[in-house]
PDB file of C-alpha atoms in Angstrom:
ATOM      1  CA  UNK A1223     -31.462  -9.794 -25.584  1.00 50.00           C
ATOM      2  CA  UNK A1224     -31.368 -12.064 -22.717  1.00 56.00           C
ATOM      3  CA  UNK A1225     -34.376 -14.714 -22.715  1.00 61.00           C
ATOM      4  CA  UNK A1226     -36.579 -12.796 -19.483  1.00 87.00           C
ATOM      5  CA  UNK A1227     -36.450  -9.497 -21.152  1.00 90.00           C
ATOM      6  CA  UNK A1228     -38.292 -10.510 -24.548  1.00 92.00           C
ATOM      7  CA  UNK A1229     -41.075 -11.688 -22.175  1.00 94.00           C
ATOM      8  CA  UNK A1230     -40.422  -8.277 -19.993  1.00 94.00           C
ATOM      9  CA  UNK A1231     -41.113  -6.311 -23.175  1.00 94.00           C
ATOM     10  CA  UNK A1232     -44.271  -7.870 -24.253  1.00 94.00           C
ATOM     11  CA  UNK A1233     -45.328  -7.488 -20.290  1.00 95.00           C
ATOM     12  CA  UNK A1234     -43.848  -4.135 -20.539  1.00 95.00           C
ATOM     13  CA  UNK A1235     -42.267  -4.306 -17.183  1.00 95.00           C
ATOM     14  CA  UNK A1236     -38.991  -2.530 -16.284  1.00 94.00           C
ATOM     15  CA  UNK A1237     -35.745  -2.577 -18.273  1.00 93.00           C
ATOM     16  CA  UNK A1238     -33.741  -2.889 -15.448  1.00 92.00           C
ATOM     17  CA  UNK A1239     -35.730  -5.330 -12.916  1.00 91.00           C
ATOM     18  CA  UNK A1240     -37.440  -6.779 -15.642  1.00 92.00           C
ATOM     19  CA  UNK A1241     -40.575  -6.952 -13.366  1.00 92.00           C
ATOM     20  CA  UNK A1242     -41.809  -3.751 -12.509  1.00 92.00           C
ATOM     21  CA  UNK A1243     -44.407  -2.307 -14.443  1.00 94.00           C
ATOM     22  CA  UNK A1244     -43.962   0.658 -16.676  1.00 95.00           C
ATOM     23  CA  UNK A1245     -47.169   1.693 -16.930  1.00 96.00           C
ATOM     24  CA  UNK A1246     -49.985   2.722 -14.949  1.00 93.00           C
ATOM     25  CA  UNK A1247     -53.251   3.890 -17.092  1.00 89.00           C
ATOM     26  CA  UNK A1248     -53.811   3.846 -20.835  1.00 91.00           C
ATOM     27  CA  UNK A1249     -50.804   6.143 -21.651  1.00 89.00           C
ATOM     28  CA  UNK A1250     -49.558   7.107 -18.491  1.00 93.00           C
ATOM     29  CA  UNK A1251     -45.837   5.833 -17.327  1.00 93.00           C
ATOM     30  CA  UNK A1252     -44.881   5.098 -13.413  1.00 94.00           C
ATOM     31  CA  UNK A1253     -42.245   7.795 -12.709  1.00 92.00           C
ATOM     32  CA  UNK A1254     -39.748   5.211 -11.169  1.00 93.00           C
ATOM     33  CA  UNK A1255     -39.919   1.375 -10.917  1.00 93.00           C
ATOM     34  CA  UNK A1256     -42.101  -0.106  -8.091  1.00 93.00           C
ATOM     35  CA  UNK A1257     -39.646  -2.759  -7.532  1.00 92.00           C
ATOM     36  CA  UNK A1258     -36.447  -1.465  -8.240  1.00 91.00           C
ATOM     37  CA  UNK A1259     -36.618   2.170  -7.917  1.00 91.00           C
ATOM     38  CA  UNK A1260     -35.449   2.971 -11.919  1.00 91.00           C
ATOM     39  CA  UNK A1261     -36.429   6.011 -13.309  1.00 91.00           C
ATOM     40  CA  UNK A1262     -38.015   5.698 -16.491  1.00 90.00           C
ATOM     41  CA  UNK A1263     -37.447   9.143 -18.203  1.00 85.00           C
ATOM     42  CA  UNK A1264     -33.762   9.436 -17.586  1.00 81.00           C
ATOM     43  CA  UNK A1265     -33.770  13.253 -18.940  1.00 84.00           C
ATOM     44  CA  UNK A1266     -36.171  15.652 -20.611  1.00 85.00           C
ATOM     45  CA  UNK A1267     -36.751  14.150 -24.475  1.00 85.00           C
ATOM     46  CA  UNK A1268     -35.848  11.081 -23.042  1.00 87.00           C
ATOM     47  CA  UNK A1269     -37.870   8.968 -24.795  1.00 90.00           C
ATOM     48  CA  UNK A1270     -38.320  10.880 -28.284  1.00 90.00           C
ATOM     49  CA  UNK A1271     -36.062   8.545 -29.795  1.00 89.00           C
ATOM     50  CA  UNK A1272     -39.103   6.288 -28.879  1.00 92.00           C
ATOM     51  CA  UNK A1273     -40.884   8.238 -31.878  1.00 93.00           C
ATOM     52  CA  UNK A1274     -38.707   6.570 -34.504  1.00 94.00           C
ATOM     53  CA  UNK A1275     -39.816   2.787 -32.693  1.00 94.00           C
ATOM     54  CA  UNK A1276     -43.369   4.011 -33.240  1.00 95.00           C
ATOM     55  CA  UNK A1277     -43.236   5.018 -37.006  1.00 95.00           C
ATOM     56  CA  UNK A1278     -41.715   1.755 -37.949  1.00 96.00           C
ATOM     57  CA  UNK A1279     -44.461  -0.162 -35.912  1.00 96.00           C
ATOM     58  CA  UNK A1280     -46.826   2.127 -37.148  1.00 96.00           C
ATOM     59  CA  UNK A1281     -46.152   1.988 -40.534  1.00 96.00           C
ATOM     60  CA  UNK A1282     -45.894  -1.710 -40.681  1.00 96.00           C
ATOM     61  CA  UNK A1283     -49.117  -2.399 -38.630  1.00 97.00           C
ATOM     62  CA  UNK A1284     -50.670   0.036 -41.067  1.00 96.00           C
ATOM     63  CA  UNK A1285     -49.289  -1.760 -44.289  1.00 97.00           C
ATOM     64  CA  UNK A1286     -50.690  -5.372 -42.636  1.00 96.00           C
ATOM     65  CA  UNK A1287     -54.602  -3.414 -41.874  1.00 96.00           C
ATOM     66  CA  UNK A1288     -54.762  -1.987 -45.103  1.00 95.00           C
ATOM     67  CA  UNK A1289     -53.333  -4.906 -47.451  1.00 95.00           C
ATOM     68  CA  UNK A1290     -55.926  -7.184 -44.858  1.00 95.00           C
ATOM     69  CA  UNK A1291     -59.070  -4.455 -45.281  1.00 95.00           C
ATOM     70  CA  UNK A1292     -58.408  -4.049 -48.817  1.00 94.00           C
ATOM     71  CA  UNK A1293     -58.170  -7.954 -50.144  1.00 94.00           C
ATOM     72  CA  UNK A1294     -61.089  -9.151 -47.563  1.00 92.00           C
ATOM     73  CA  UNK A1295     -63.484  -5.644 -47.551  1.00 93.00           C
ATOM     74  CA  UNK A1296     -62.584  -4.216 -50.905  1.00 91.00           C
ATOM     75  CA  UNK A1297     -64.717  -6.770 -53.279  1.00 91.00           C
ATOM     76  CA  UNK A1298     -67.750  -5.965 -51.346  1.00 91.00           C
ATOM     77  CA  UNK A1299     -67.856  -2.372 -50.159  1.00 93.00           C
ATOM     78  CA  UNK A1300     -64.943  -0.702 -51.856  1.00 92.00           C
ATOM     79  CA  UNK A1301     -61.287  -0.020 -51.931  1.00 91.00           C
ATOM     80  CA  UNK A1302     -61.849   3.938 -50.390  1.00 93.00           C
ATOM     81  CA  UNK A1303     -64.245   2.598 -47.280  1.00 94.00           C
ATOM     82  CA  UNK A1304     -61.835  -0.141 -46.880  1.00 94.00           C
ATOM     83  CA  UNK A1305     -59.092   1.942 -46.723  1.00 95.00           C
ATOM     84  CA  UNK A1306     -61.276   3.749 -44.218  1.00 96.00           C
ATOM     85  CA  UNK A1307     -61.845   0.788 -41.934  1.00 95.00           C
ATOM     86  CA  UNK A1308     -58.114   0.130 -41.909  1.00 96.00           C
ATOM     87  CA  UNK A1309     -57.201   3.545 -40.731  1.00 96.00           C
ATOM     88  CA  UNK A1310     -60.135   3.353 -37.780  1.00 96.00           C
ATOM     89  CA  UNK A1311     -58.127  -0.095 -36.402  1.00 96.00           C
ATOM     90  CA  UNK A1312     -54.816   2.120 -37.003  1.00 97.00           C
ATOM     91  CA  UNK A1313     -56.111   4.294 -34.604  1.00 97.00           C
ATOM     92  CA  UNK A1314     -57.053   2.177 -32.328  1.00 96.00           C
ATOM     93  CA  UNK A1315     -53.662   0.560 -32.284  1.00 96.00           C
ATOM     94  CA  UNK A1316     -52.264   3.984 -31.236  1.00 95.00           C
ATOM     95  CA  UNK A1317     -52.054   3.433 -27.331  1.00 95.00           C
ATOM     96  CA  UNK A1318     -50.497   0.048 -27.647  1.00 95.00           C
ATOM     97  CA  UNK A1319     -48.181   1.509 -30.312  1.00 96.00           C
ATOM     98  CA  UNK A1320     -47.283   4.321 -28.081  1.00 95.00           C
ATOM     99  CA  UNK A1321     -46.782   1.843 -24.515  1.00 96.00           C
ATOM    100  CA  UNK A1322     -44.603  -0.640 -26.754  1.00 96.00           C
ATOM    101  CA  UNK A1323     -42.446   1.760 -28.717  1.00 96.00           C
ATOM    102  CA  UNK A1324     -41.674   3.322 -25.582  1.00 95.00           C
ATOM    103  CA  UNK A1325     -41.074   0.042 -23.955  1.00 95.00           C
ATOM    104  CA  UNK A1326     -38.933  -1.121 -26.749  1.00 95.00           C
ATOM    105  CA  UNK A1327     -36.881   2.120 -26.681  1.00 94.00           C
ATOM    106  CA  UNK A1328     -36.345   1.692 -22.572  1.00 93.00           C
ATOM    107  CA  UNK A1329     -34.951  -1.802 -23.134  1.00 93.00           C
ATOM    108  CA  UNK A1330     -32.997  -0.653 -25.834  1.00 91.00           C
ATOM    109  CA  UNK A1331     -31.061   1.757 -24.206  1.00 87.00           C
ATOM    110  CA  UNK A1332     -30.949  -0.374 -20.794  1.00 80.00           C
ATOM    111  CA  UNK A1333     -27.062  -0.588 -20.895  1.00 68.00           C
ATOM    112  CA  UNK A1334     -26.542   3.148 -21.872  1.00 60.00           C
ATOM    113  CA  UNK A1335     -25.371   5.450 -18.615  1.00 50.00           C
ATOM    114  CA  UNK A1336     -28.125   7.249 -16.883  1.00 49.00           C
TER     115      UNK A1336
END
């Protein structure tokens, strides 16, 4: 990856541009860049390879909550309501895991035809 577009991903801006935003509400994607006109969902299914980004971010962000909940919350209110706690902040990770997995897939597959 070229230095702008590491930046570009964690701003989630366009793939192509690098500065157009991708998204517009929580989980909701711009149709085409506002600077450079790129459409984001190149075909229908597009972006369901961005499902296999999301498990591996998802499963690792999980791991990280529940080893964290379970060493600092288990000793004083229990391994099962610390486990519980870690799968509340799982959930709330899910819109940021959804905008960056998709993100990360669009910037993977920048050079691809389309």
């Amino acid at each position: 990856m070229k230095p702008g577009r590491i930046e570009a991903v964690i701003a989630q801006r366009c793939p192509v541009c690098l500065k157009g935003s991708m998204f517009h509400g929580i989980i909701t994607m711009y149709d085409n860049c506002q600077v450079c006109g790129h459409r984001f969902m190149r075909e229908s299914g597009y972006f369901q390879g961005a499902m296999y980004v999301s498990y591996v971010m998802g499963l690792g962000t999980f791991m990280v909550l529940l080893l964290l909940c379970r060493a600092k919350l288990g000793p004083q209110i229990g391994l099962g309501a610390a486990s519980a706690v870690a799968i509340i902040f799982q959930l709330m990770l899910v819109p940021v895991l959804f905008r960056y997995s998709r993100t990360i897939w669009a910037h993977l597959n920048v050079g691809t035809t389309g």
